[in-house]
Coordinates of C-alpha atoms and ligand atoms in Angstrom, one line a residue:
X1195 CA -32.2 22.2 4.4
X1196 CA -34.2 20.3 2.0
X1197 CA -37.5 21.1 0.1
X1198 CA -39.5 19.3 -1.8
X1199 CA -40.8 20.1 -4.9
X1200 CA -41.0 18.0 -8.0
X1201 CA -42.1 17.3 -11.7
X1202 CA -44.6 15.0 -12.4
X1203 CA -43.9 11.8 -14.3
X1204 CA -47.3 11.2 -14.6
X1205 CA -47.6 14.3 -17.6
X1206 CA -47.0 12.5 -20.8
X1207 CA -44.2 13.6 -23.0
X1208 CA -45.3 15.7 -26.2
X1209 CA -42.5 13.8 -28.3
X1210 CA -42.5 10.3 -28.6
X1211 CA -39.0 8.5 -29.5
X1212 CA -38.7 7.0 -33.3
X1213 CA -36.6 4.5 -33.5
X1214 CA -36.8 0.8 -32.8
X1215 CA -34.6 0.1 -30.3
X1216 CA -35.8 3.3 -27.8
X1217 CA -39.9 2.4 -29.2
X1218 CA -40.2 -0.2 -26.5
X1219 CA -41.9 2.2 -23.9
X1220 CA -44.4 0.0 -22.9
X1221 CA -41.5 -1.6 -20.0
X1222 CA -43.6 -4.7 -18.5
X1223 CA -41.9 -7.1 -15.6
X1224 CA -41.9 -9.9 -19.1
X1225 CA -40.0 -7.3 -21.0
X1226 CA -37.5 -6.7 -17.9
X1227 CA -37.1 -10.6 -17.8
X1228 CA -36.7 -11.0 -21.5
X1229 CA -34.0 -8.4 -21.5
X1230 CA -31.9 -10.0 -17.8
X1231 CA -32.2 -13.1 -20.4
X1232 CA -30.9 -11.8 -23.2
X1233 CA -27.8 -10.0 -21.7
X1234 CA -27.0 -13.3 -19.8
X1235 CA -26.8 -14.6 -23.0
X1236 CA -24.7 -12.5 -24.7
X1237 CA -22.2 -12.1 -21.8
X1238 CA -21.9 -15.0 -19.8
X1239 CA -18.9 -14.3 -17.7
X1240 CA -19.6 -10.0 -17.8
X1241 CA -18.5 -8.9 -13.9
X1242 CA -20.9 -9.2 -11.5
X1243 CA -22.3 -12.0 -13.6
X1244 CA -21.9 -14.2 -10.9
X1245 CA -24.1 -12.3 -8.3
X1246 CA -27.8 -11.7 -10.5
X1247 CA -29.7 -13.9 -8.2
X1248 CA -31.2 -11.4 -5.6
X1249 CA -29.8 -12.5 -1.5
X1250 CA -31.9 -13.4 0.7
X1251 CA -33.0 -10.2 2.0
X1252 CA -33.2 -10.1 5.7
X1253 CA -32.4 -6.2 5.6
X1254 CA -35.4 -4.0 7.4
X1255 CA -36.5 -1.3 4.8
X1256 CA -37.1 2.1 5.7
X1257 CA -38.7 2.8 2.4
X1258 CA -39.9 6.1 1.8
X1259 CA -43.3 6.7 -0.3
X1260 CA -42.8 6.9 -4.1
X1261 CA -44.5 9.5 -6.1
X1262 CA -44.0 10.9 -9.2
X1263 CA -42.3 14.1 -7.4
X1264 CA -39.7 11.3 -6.0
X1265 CA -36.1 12.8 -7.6
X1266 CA -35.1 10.8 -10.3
X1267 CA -32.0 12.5 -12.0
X1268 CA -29.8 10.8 -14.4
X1269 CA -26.2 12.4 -15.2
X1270 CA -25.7 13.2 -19.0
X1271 CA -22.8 14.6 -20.8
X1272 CA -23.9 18.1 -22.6
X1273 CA -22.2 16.5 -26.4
X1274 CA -25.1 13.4 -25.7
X1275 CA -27.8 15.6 -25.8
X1276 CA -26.5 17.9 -29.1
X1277 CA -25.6 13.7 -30.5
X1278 CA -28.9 12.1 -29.7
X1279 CA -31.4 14.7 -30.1
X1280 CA -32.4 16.9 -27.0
X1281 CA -36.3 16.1 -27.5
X1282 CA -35.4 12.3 -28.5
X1283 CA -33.0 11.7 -25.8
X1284 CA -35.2 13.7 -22.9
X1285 CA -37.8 11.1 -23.8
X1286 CA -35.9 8.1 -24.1
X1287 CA -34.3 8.5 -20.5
X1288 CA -38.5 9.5 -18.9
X1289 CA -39.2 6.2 -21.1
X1290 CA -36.5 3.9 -20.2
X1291 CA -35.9 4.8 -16.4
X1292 CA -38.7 7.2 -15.5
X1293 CA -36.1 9.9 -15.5
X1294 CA -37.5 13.3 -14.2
X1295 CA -34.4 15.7 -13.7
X1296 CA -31.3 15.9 -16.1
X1297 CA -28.2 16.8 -14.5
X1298 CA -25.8 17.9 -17.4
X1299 CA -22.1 19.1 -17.1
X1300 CA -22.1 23.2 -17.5
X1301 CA -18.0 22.8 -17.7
X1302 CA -16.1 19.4 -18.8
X1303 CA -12.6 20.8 -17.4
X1304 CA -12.5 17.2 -15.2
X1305 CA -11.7 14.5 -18.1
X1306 CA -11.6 14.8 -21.7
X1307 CA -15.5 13.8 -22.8
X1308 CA -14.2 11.9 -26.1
X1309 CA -14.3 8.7 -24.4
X1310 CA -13.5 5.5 -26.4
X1311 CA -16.5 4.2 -28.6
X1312 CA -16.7 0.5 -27.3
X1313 CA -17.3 2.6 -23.6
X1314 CA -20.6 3.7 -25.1
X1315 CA -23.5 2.7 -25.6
X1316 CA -24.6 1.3 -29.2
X1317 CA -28.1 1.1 -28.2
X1318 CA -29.8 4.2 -27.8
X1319 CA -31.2 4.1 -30.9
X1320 CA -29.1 7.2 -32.8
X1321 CA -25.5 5.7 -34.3
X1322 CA -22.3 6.5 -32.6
X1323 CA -19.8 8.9 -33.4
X1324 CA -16.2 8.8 -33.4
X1325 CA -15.0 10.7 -30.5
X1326 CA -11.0 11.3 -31.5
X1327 CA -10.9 14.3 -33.2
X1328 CA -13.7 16.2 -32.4
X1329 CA -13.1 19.8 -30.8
X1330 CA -15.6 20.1 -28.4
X1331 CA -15.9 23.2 -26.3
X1332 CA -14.9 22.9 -22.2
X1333 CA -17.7 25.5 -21.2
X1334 CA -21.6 24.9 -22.0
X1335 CA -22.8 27.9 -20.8
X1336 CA -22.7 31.3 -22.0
X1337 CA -20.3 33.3 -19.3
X1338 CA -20.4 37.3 -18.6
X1339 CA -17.7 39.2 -17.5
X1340 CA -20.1 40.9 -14.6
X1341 CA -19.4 38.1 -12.4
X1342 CA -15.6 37.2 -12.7
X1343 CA -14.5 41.0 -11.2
X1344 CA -13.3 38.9 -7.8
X1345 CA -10.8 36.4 -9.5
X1346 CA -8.1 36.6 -11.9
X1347 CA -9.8 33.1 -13.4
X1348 CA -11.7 33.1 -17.3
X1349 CA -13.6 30.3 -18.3
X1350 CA -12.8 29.4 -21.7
X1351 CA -14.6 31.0 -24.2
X1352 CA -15.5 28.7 -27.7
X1353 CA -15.0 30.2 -30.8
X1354 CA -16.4 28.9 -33.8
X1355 CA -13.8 26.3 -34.6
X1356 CA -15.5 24.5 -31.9
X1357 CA -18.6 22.0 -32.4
X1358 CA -21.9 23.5 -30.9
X1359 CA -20.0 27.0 -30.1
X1360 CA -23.4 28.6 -31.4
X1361 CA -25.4 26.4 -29.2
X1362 CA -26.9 27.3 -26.2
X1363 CA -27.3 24.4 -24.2
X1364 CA -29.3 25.3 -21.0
X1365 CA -31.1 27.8 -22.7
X1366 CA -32.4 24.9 -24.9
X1367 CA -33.1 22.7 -22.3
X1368 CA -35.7 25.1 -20.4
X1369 CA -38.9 24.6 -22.8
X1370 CA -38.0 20.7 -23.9
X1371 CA -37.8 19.8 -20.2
X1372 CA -40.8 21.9 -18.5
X1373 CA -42.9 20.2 -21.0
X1374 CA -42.1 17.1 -19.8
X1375 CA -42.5 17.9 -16.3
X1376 CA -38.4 17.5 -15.7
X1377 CA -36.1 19.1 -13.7
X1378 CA -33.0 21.0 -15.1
X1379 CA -30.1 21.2 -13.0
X1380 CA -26.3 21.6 -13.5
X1381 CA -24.0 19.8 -12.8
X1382 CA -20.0 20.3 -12.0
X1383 CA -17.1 18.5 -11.4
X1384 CA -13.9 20.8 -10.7
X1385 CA -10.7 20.5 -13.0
X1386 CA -7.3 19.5 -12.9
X1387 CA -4.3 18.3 -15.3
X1388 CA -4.0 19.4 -18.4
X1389 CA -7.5 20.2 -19.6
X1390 CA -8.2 23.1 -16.7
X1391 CA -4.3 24.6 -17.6
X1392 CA -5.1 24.8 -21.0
X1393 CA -8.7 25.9 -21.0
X1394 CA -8.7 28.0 -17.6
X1395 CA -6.9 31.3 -18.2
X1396 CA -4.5 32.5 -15.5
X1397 CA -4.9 28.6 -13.9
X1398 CA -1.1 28.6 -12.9
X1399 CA -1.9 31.1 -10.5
X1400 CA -4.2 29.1 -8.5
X1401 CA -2.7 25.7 -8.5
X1402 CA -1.8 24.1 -5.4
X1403 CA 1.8 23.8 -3.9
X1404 CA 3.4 20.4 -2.3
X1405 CA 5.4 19.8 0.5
X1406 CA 8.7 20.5 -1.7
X1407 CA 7.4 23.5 -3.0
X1408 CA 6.0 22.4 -6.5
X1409 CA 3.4 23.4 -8.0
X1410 CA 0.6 21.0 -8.4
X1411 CA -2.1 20.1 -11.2
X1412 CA -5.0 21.0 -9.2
X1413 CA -6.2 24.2 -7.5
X1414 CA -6.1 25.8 -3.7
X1415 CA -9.3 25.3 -2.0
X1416 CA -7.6 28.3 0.0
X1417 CA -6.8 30.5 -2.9
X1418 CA -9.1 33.7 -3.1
X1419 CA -9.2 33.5 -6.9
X1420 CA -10.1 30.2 -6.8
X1421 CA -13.2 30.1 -4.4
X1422 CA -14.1 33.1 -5.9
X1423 CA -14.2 31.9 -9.8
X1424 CA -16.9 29.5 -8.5
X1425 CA -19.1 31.6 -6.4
X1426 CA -19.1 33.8 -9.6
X1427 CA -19.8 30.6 -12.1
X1428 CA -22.5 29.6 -10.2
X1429 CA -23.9 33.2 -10.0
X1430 CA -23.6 33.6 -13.6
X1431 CA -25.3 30.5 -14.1
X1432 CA -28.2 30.7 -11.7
X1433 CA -28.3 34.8 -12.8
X1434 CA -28.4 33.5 -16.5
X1435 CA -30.4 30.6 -16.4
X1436 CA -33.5 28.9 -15.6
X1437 CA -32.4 26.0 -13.3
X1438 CA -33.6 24.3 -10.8
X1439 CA -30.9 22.9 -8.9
X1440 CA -26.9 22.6 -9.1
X1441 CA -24.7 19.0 -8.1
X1442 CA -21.4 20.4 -7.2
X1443 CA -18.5 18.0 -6.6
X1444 CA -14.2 17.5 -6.6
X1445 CA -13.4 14.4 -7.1
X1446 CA -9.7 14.6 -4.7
X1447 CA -8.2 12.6 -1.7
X1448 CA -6.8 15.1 1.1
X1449 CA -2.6 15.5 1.0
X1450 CA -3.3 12.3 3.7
X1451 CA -5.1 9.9 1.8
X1452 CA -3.1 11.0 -1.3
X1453 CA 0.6 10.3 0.1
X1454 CA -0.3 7.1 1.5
X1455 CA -2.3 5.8 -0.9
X1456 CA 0.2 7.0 -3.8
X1457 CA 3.3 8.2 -2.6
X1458 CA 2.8 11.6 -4.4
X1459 CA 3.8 14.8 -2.9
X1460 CA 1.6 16.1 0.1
X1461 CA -0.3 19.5 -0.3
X1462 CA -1.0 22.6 0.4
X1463 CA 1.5 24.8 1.4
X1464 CA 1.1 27.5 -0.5
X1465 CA 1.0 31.1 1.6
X1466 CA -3.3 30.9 1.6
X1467 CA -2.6 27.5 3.4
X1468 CA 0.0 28.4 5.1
X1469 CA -1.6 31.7 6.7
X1470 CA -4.9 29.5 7.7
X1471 CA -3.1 27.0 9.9
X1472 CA -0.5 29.4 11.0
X1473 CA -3.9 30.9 12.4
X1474 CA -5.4 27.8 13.9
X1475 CA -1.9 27.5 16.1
X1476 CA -0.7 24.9 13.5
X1477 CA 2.9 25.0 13.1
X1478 CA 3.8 25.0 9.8
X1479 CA 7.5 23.6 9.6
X1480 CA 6.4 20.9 11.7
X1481 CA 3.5 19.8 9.0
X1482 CA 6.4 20.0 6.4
X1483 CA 8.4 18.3 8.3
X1484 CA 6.2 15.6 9.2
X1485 CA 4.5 14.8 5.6
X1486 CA 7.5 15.2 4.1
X1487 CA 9.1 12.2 6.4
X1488 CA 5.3 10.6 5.6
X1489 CA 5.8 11.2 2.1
X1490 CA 9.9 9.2 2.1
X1491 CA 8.2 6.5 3.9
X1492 CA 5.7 5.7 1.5
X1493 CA 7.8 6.2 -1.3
X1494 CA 10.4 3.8 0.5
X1495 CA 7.8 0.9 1.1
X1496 CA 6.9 1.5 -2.5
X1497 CA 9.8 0.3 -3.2
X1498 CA 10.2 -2.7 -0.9
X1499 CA 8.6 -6.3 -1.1
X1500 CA 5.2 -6.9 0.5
X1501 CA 5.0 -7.5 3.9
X1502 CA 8.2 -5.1 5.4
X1503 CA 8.2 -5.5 9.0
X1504 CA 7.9 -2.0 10.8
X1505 CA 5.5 -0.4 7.6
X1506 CA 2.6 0.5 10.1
X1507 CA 4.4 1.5 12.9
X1508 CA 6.4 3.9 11.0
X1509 CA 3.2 5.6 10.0
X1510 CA 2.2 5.9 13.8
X1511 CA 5.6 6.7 14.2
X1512 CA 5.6 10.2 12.1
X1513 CA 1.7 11.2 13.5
X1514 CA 2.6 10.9 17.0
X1515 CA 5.6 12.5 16.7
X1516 CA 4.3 15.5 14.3
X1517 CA 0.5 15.4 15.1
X1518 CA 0.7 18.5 12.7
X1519 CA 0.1 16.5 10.1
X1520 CA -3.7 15.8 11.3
X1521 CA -4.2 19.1 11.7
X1522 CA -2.9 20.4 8.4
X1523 CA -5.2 17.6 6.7
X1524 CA -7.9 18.7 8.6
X1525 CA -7.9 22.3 7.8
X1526 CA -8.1 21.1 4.2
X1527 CA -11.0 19.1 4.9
X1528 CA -12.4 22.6 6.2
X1529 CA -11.1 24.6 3.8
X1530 CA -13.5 22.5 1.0
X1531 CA -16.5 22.5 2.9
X1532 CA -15.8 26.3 3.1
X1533 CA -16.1 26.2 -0.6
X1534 CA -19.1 24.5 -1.0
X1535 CA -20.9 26.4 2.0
X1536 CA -19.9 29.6 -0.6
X1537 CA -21.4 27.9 -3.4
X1538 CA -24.5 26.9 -1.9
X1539 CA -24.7 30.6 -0.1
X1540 CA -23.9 32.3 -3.5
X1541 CA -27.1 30.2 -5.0
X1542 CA -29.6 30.0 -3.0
X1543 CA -29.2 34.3 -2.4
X1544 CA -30.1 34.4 -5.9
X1545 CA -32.6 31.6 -6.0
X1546 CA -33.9 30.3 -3.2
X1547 CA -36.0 27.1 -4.5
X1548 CA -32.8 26.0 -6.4
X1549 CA -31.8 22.7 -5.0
X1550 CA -28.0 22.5 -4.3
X1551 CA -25.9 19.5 -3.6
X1552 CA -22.9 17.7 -3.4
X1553 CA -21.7 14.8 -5.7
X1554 CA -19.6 12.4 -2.7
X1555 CA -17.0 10.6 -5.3
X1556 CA -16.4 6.9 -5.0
X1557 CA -13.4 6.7 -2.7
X1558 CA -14.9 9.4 -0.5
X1559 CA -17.9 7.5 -0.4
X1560 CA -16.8 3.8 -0.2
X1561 CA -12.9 3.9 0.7
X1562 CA -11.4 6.7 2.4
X1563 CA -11.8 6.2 5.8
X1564 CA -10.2 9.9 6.3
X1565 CA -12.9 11.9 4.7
X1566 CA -15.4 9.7 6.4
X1567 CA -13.8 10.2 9.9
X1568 CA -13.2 14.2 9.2
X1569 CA -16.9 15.4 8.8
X1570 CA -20.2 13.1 9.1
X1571 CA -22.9 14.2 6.4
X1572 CA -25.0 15.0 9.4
X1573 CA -22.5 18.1 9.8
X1574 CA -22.7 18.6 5.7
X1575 CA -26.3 19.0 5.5
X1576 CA -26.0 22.0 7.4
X1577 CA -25.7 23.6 3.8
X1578 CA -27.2 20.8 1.7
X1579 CA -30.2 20.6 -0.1
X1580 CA -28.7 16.7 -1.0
X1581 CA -25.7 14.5 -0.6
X1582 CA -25.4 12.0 -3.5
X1583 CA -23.4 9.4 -2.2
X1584 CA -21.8 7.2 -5.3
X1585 CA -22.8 3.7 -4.6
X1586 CA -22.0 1.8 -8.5
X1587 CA -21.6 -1.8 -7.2
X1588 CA -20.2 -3.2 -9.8
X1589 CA -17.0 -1.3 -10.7
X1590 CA -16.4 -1.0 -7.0
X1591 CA -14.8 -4.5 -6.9
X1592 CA -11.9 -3.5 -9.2
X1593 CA -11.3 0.1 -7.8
X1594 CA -11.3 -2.0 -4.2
X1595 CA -8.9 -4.2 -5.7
X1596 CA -6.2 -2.0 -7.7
X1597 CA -6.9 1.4 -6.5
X1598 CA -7.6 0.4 -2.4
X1599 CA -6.1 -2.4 -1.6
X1600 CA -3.0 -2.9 -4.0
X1601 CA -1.8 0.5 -3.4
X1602 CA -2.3 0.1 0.4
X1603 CA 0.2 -3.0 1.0
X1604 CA 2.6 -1.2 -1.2
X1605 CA 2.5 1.7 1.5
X1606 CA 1.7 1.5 5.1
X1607 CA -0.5 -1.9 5.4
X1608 CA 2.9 -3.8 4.1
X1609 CA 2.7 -6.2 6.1
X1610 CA -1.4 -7.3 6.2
X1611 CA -2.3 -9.8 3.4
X1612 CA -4.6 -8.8 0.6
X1613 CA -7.4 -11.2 1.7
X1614 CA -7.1 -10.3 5.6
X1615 CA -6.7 -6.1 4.5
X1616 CA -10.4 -6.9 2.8
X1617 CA -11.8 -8.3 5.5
X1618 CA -11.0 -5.2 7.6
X1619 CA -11.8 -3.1 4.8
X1620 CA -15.1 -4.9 5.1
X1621 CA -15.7 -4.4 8.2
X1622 CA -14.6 -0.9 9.0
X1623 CA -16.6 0.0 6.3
X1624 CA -19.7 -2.0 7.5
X1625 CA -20.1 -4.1 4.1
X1626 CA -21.1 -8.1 4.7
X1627 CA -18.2 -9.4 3.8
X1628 CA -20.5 -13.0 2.9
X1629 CA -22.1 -11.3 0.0
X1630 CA -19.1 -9.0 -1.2
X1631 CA -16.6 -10.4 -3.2
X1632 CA -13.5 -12.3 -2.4
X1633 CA -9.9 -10.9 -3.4
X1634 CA -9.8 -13.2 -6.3
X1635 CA -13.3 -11.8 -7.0
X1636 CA -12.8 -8.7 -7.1
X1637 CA -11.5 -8.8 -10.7
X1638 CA -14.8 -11.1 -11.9
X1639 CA -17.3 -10.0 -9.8
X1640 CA -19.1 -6.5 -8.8
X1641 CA -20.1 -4.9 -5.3
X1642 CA -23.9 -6.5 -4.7
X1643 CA -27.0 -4.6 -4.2
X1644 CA -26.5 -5.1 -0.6
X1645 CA -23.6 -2.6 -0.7
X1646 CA -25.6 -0.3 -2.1
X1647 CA -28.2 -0.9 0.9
X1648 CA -25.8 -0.1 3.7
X1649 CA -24.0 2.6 1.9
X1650 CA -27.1 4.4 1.5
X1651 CA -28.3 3.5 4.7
X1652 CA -25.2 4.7 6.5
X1653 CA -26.0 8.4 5.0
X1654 CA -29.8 8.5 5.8
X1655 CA -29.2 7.5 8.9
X1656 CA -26.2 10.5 9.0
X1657 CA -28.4 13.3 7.3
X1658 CA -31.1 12.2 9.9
X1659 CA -33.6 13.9 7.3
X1660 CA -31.7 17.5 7.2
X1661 CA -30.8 16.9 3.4
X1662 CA -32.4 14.7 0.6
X1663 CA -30.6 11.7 0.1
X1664 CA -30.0 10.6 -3.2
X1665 CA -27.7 7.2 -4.1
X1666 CA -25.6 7.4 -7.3
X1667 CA -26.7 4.4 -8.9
X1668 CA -23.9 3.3 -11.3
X1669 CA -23.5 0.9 -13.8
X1670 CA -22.0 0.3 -17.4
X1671 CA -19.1 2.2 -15.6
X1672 CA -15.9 1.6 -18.2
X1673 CA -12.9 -0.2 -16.6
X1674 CA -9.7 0.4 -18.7
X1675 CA -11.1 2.2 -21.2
X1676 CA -13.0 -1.1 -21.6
X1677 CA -17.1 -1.6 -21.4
X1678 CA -17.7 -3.2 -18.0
X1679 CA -20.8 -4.8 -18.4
X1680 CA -23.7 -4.5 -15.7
X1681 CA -26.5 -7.1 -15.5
X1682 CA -30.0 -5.7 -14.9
X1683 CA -31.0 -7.7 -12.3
X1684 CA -28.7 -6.4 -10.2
X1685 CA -29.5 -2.5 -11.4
X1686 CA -32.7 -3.1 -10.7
X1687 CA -32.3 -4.5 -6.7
X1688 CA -29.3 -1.8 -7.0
X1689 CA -32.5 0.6 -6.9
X1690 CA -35.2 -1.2 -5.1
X1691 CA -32.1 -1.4 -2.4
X1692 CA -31.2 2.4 -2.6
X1693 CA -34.8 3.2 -1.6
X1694 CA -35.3 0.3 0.8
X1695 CA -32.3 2.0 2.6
X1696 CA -34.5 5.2 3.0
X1697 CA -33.5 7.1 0.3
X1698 CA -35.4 10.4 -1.0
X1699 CA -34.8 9.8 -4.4
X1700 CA -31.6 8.4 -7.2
X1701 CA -29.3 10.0 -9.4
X1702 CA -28.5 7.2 -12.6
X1703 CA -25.2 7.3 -13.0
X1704 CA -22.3 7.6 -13.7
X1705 CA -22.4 8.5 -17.7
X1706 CA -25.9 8.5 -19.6
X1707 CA -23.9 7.8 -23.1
X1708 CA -22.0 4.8 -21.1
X1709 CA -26.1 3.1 -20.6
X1710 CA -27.4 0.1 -22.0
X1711 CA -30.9 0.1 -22.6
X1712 CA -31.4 -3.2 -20.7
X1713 CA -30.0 -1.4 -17.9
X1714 CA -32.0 1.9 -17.9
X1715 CA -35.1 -0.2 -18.3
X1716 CA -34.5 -2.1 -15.0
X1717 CA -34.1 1.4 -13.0
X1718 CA -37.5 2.2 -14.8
X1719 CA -39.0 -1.1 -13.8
X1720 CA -38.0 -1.0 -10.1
X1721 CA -38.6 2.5 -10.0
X1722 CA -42.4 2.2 -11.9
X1723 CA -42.8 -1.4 -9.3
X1724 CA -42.4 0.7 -5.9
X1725 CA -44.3 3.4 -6.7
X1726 CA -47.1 1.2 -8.0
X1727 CA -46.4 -0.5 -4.7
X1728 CA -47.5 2.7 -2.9
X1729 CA -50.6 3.3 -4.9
Ligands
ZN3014 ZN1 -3.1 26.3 -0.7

């Protein structure tokens, strides 16, 4: 299901950028070296510090052609644009990176966009603004009641009390972008927690139910209302707007993945749930029954020293003896895809050219082996114009390290040790464990560029050329609410690597207002070096 069509980036922008720091357009390899130099410099010990000299690269490549129609998105906050300057920021990011499509946030009900100031980037040229405090709107688009008759959902609706409520920001986007040959596309992440209750109206009614019967802080993939609200948010938005594409993603473990990676309650059983298992001969009291003696288990080894005897046998232990438990995980996993195959049904009636894919989150992309096992993205592209795998190699080592591992040998790997629970990880997962990190540097050193290779590699080979591939290439990702610091040489063989590995194009992630310059200037020089390669 994939098309390709594309803006040029060989059109020259009608704007160019004013200040100093974003002036430097002229990107040469020298200027690339000056600035890997000049970041050393500055941050000698930054993570993945320790890794800037490129492996040896004995990895075939299935390179694709570059072109200036190759998909180059970058991910952007809609605040950014309305902080920066639409026109100035449009061209610094075709300047910098070679960006041709934005993909900006039409709703920000996911996380609270007032990140802390030393996460952002001071170089962009424009001086940065105190985020605490400010009262910025949810929704960016303009909604219309015509399209919410099928849920009892409401998007919020910005009064004037709210920065940019008179702004328009899609609407403004159209002219500033078609002149520059780029593409406009949306972007969503679904909500939870206490932004989407506070800015969703009626959000109570949709919110999932655990095991125990509680409500939960996200929403039922199986709820009517819920599905619903996004077939019509996209309809109004596609109805409404000149786009050219939508990147449509939840960022959520199954109830599986969840209990044993946290101990918190298993989900869904609310009556949606419950009425599509009971149909698929899935007994429901069993499925309670079973994640709820899941859930206790967890929760007990939680509470127990590392390396309790008996911790992986008990987990075999509850899905042999309530094999429910697969099933009711499964169905979730179904009942997802069900709502993007809506999505994706409900835009392309109205638009047909409109590209529409899915953002793959980090941990489903690189650590949960059960939404890998559940559904290849062979069996995805069925209703995918592209699957954007994240690949950011650099904060992966400390999400492998307190958010995979650590929370694993306080549950059901109890009794593996950290280093030998990597080495599986590494293998299941087909990293090289002789170029990824070691436990102890996980916390000191990023992912390498290799990762990003076999990652993107795996879903190429997957998508066996039904949907565009597209690799998130991350960096400057904040860890703590700190700046974790990227190098460029690594960004740019995280690039050269993404495309080596067959990809169709990148999306430059994860947060445009989290990018050094240095950075976005080594995605333009690999990016400007392979397609000169083709030439
Ligand atoms: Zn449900």
């Amino acid at each position: 299901m994939k098309e390709s069509s594309g803006p040029t980036r060989e059109e020259k922008p009608d704007n160019t950028v004013e200040s100093t720091a974003a002036s430097d357009t002229n990107l040469t390899r020298r200027d690339f070296i000056r600035d890997v130099a000049a970041i050393s410099a500055i941050a000698p010990l930054a993570p993945g510090s320790t890794v800037t000299t490129p492996q040896a690269d004995a990895t075939p490549s299935a390179r694709k052609p570059l072109s200036a129609d190759t998909f180059i998105g970058i991910q952007m906050g809609p605040q950014t644009l309305f902080d920066e300057g639409i026109e100035r920021c449009l061209d610094l990011i075709r300047e910098t990176a070679e960006v041709n499509a934005v993909m900006v946030y039409s709703q920000t009900y996911h996380m609270d966009m007032r990140r802390p100031l030393q996460t952002l980037a001071p170089d962009h040229g424009v001086p940065l603004k105190e985020m605490s405090g400010r009262k910025l709107p949810q929704v960016w688009m303009k909604t219309h009641p015509q399209y919410y008759q099928h849920t009892v959902l409401r998007h919020q609706q910005p009064d004037s009390t709210y920065e940019f409520a008179d702004r328009d920001l899609f609407a403004e986007l159209v002219e500033p972008t078609r002149k520059r040959g780029m593409k406009l596309y949306a972007r969503i992440l679904e909500g939870s927690g206490s932004i989407a209750a506070q800015s969703i109206t009626n959000f109570s009614q949709v919110r999932a139910q655990d095991v125990f019967g509680q409500p939960t802080s996200f929403a039922c993939w199986n709820n009517p209302d819920y599905r619903n609200w996004w077939t019509g948010t996209v309809e109004d938005m596609f109805r409404s707007y000149q786009l050219d594409g939508l990147q449509w993603g939840a960022e959520r473990h199954g109830p599986l993945m969840t209990t044993l990676l946290s101990g918190r309650a298993p989900f869904c059983f609310c009556v949606h749930c419950q009425a599509r298992c009971q149909a698929k001969g899935i007994n429901v009291d069993r499925a309670r029954q079973g994640f709820t003696e899941l859930c206790a288990g967890v929760r007990a080894l939680q509470h127990s020293p590392p390396g309790t005897s008996g911790a992986f046998a008990g987990l075999l232990r509850v899905l042999l003896r309530y094999p429910e438990v697969l099933g009711w995980e499964y169905q979730y996993r179904w009942s997802r895809e069900e709502t993007a195959q809506a999505i994706y049904k409900t835009v392309k009636a109205i638009k047909p050219a409109a590209q529409v894919g899915w953002h793959v989150d980090h941990q489903q992309s690189s650590w949960d082996q059960v939404y890998r096992a559940e559904m290849t993205y062979g069996e995805m592209a069925a209703y995918s114009d592209f699957i954007k795998p994240i690949v950011y190699h650099d904060i992966l080592a400390p999400r492998i390290r307190w958010w995979y591992l650590d929370r694993l040998q306080k549950s059901v790997l109890s009794e593996i040790p950290l280093d030998e629970s990597l080495d599986f990880y590494y293998a299941t997962f087909g990293y090289d464990r002789k170029r990824e990190p070691s436990v102890e540097q996980l916390d000191k050193s990023g992912f390498s560029p290799d990762y990003v290779y076999r990652e993107t590699k795996r879903t190429v080979v997957e998508t066996a050329g039904k949907a565009n591939v597209y690799p998130g290439i991350g960096f400057d990702v904040p860890w703590n609410e700190q700046h974790y610091p990227s190098v460029p040489e690594n960004v740019y063989q995280a690039v050269r690597k993404g495309f080596d590995a067959g990809a169709d194009g990148i999306v430059v992630s994860r947060e445009y207002d989290e990018m050094r310059l240095p950075n976005l200037k080594a995605v333009g020089a690999a990016v400007k070096e392979l397609t000169r390669a083709q030439a």
